């Protein structure tokens, strides 16, 4: 190779290296990664104290990785390569288990799996997070201590309190993971959590109901490309919730709605934007994925008063029909657009209830499809999501207004998140 060609190679190489660096510095930072549907990291705060901590350099490394020029384009190429049909993490496992007997009630036979950006794609249909095989006892201890304190305070205010544990998708559908990723850590974590709760707490473990279903039946209760359940799973949980509260409560008795009260149909058009699928650049075709079940009450829900406060504290919706339900003609759908999405506060007033109960519900996103069904049973239902309050005090809320009943409802893969920060 002559000298001039060597110089050209060197100049080209340095131009690419320094060009990427200079462009990354000059171009404005992006807030969101469109290919992964997540917020990108911010430039970490610089100080002498900060650089003495290893986390500063980890944060800086993440910041640089998040804001390199053409990042989203490179991530998309990488995700497509990972999702290529030539990759299947189960080739050896398929040979070993080729002739194993399988019953229909055992659910889907897992034949194909690949990891795409830390998410598992199974049989080109289901998407799951990677499993966590650690039992986080220290974090669970902190959460249960906060929950025990919150329930005791509510009961001291003469507010009847229930803790509802909804069955998470990861634990319920563990059979859809390849063997090398399956774990009993989720079941053990849940049992440990329950063991740390004070004995006087009214626990409604919806998982007990789901445990009576076959694996094939459980697959019918959850979305394929999203981390939530579908409306069939949510409605099943609602029925069990009302049934159990009626048995335990000294103030409330009612029967849940039945499927005869519901018109059932199926999503047939449009793209379904599952929360996992959006993170991996739609590795599964959103036009075919999650042709989700749609439930519409035969007698439409009506409320004397209905108000919604968004995450930013603004009130924008007072019409329930604009807030909740399937809207024909949309080109895209998601768990949030069908079921109202996460909101700071929702208030339902129902003059047709058979009681005068004022009820407070503290919840996570698994409860979103259920809240209007619950509202059929109480004169007033106030729904709060404390994740969207910078300052939140359940004790102040319970003393500022009398609530006959408090329902705290979280899913059982949510054992040590900010939802347990009842006093911020």
XYZ file of C-alpha atoms in Angstrom, residues 132-402:
271
model
C -35.158 -11.863 37.439
C -34.080 -14.879 39.493
C -33.237 -12.922 42.668
C -35.469 -12.750 45.746
C -35.189 -9.085 46.784
C -36.077 -9.532 50.447
C -34.583 -6.226 51.629
C -36.643 -4.192 49.139
C -39.772 -6.210 49.895
C -39.280 -5.602 53.626
C -39.296 -1.851 52.978
C -42.469 -2.027 50.854
C -44.423 -4.188 53.288
C -43.447 -1.953 56.208
C -44.901 1.046 54.344
C -48.027 -0.906 53.428
C -48.573 -2.131 56.985
C -48.244 1.427 58.283
C -50.652 2.828 55.683
C -53.317 0.203 56.377
C -53.064 0.671 60.157
C -53.496 4.430 59.784
C -56.524 3.992 57.515
C -58.147 1.560 59.917
C -57.542 4.014 62.787
C -59.613 6.502 60.752
C -62.405 3.894 60.663
C -61.791 3.358 56.958
C -62.260 -0.262 56.007
C -59.176 -1.239 54.001
C -58.411 -3.957 51.454
C -55.164 -4.843 49.735
C -55.743 -6.365 46.302
C -52.896 -8.371 44.730
C -53.400 -8.746 40.975
C -51.568 -11.568 39.131
C -48.780 -10.263 36.922
C -48.231 -11.451 33.382
C -44.645 -12.653 33.893
C -45.525 -15.023 36.729
C -48.782 -16.270 35.183
C -47.201 -17.024 31.795
C -43.865 -18.397 32.984
C -44.524 -21.526 30.886
C -44.053 -19.406 27.750
C -40.407 -18.845 28.611
C -37.797 -21.334 27.388
C -36.645 -23.650 30.175
C -33.332 -21.900 30.723
C -35.147 -18.641 31.607
C -37.903 -20.106 33.792
C -37.701 -19.429 37.533
C -39.790 -19.762 40.678
C -38.374 -16.484 42.042
C -41.591 -14.597 41.229
C -43.737 -17.059 43.163
C -41.290 -17.038 46.077
C -41.143 -13.228 46.073
C -44.918 -12.986 46.175
C -45.195 -15.504 49.013
C -42.484 -13.674 50.961
C -44.303 -10.360 50.440
C -47.572 -11.815 51.741
C -45.794 -13.354 54.746
C -44.581 -9.894 55.816
C -48.049 -8.320 55.892
C -49.778 -7.774 59.222
C -52.319 -10.517 59.879
C -55.214 -8.092 60.287
C -54.937 -6.799 56.697
C -57.781 -7.821 54.406
C -55.845 -9.378 51.514
C -57.618 -10.227 48.260
C -55.198 -12.392 46.326
C -56.622 -12.517 42.799
C -53.828 -14.941 41.934
C -55.671 -17.638 43.885
C -58.431 -17.434 41.276
C -56.000 -17.413 38.363
C -54.208 -20.449 39.825
C -57.349 -22.504 39.157
C -56.996 -21.936 35.392
C -55.021 -24.108 33.006
C -51.989 -22.666 31.246
C -54.003 -22.488 28.026
C -56.745 -20.502 29.803
C -54.178 -18.116 31.322
C -52.879 -17.296 27.845
C -56.351 -15.950 27.009
C -56.174 -13.390 29.844
C -53.099 -11.364 28.849
C -51.941 -9.229 25.949
C -49.260 -10.733 23.710
C -46.972 -7.738 23.118
C -47.785 -5.623 26.175
C -47.011 -6.072 29.883
C -50.687 -5.890 30.940
C -53.619 -8.238 30.923
C -56.421 -7.886 28.368
C -59.995 -6.969 29.267
C -60.936 -10.647 29.776
C -58.267 -10.995 32.450
C -59.148 -7.627 33.988
C -62.885 -8.424 34.056
C -62.192 -11.798 35.689
C -60.187 -9.993 38.384
C -62.968 -7.408 38.858
C -65.531 -10.142 39.431
C -63.315 -11.849 42.012
C -62.537 -8.522 43.687
C -66.186 -7.567 44.200
C -67.043 -11.089 45.344
C -64.259 -11.153 47.951
C -64.863 -7.606 49.222
C -68.541 -8.458 49.685
C -67.557 -11.471 51.804
C -65.068 -9.580 53.967
C -66.679 -6.165 54.338
C -68.998 -5.081 57.131
C -70.168 -2.091 55.036
C -70.537 -3.396 51.507
C -72.403 -6.208 49.778
C -73.044 -6.508 46.068
C -72.655 -8.843 43.118
C -70.311 -8.176 40.181
C -71.518 -7.711 36.636
C -71.611 -10.897 34.582
C -70.644 -11.626 30.977
C -74.350 -11.509 30.082
C -74.137 -7.753 30.777
C -71.303 -7.372 28.253
C -71.152 -7.237 24.471
C -67.959 -9.036 23.444
C -66.161 -8.325 20.164
C -62.653 -8.422 18.722
C -60.225 -5.815 17.446
C -59.914 -6.477 13.711
C -58.347 -3.335 12.240
C -55.519 -0.941 13.030
C -52.134 -1.367 14.670
C -51.910 -2.450 18.305
C -48.937 -0.743 19.938
C -47.934 -3.093 22.732
C -45.631 -1.599 25.354
C -42.956 -4.250 24.722
C -43.319 -4.234 20.946
C -42.732 -0.478 20.772
C -39.436 -0.938 22.654
C -38.030 -3.211 19.953
C -39.109 -1.292 16.858
C -42.179 -3.490 16.287
C -40.356 -6.788 15.930
C -43.848 -8.309 15.677
C -46.261 -6.925 13.104
C -48.656 -4.569 14.992
C -51.315 -5.165 12.323
C -51.480 -8.834 13.331
C -50.453 -8.801 17.000
C -52.936 -8.579 19.861
C -56.245 -8.713 18.062
C -57.486 -7.959 21.536
C -60.910 -8.720 22.988
C -63.241 -5.740 23.451
C -65.876 -5.576 26.210
C -68.670 -3.001 25.962
C -71.450 -2.927 28.600
C -74.836 -3.548 27.001
C -76.155 -0.726 29.177
C -73.589 2.071 28.738
C -71.933 3.414 31.877
C -73.302 6.779 32.987
C -72.084 8.892 35.879
C -73.602 11.818 37.724
C -70.166 13.397 37.753
C -66.894 12.372 36.115
C -63.550 14.172 36.272
C -59.997 13.352 35.216
C -56.770 15.009 36.366
C -53.802 14.235 34.123
C -50.225 13.472 35.174
C -49.341 17.174 34.882
C -52.192 18.220 37.181
C -54.368 19.593 34.367
C -58.034 18.713 34.024
C -58.940 18.014 30.407
C -61.711 15.389 30.330
C -65.210 15.448 31.798
C -66.864 13.086 29.321
C -66.433 9.420 30.201
C -67.006 8.284 26.609
C -64.029 10.367 25.463
C -61.883 8.846 28.198
C -62.547 5.106 28.090
C -63.334 2.443 25.542
C -62.781 1.304 21.995
C -63.049 4.070 19.383
C -63.850 2.832 15.890
C -61.830 4.310 13.071
C -58.552 4.698 14.942
C -55.488 3.582 13.032
C -53.515 2.758 16.204
C -54.538 1.334 19.566
C -52.822 0.645 22.854
C -53.681 -0.439 26.374
C -53.631 3.238 27.334
C -55.849 4.585 24.551
C -58.514 1.923 25.108
C -58.562 2.020 28.919
C -57.914 5.673 29.671
C -54.194 5.527 30.420
C -52.443 6.417 33.662
C -53.910 9.537 35.294
C -53.152 11.320 38.528
C -56.770 11.329 39.665
C -60.141 10.086 38.416
C -63.448 10.765 40.179
C -66.637 8.806 39.516
C -69.976 9.729 41.102
C -72.736 7.184 40.585
C -76.236 7.998 41.799
C -77.470 4.500 40.869
C -75.337 2.649 43.437
C -77.192 0.680 46.116
C -75.180 2.327 48.916
C -73.794 5.725 49.985
C -70.181 4.615 50.271
C -67.313 6.993 49.548
C -64.383 4.840 48.350
C -60.728 5.630 47.680
C -58.746 3.442 45.269
C -54.948 3.630 45.146
C -53.738 1.692 42.128
C -51.223 0.916 39.385
C -51.899 0.551 35.659
C -53.315 -2.994 35.925
C -56.460 -1.437 37.413
C -57.096 0.953 34.496
C -59.633 -1.281 32.674
C -61.444 -2.043 35.950
C -62.125 1.365 37.499
C -65.424 2.138 35.682
C -66.703 -1.345 36.594
C -65.814 -0.790 40.257
C -67.534 2.605 40.086
C -70.867 0.869 39.405
C -70.843 -0.366 43.013
C -70.208 2.854 44.979
C -71.789 6.278 45.231
C -68.359 7.879 44.869
C -65.072 6.354 43.766
C -61.879 8.421 43.798
C -58.952 6.825 41.956
C -55.405 7.990 42.707
C -52.053 7.010 41.177
C -49.385 8.258 43.571
C -46.631 7.767 40.961
C -47.711 11.043 39.402
C -47.584 13.206 42.515
C -44.289 14.860 43.408
C -45.758 15.271 46.884
C -48.174 12.669 48.153
C -49.477 11.852 51.597
C -52.085 9.153 52.002
C -52.445 10.110 55.659
C -53.341 13.707 54.769
C -55.827 12.493 52.164
C -57.504 10.165 54.641
C -57.810 12.902 57.274
C -58.951 15.646 54.874
C -62.059 13.693 53.866
C -63.745 10.634 55.343
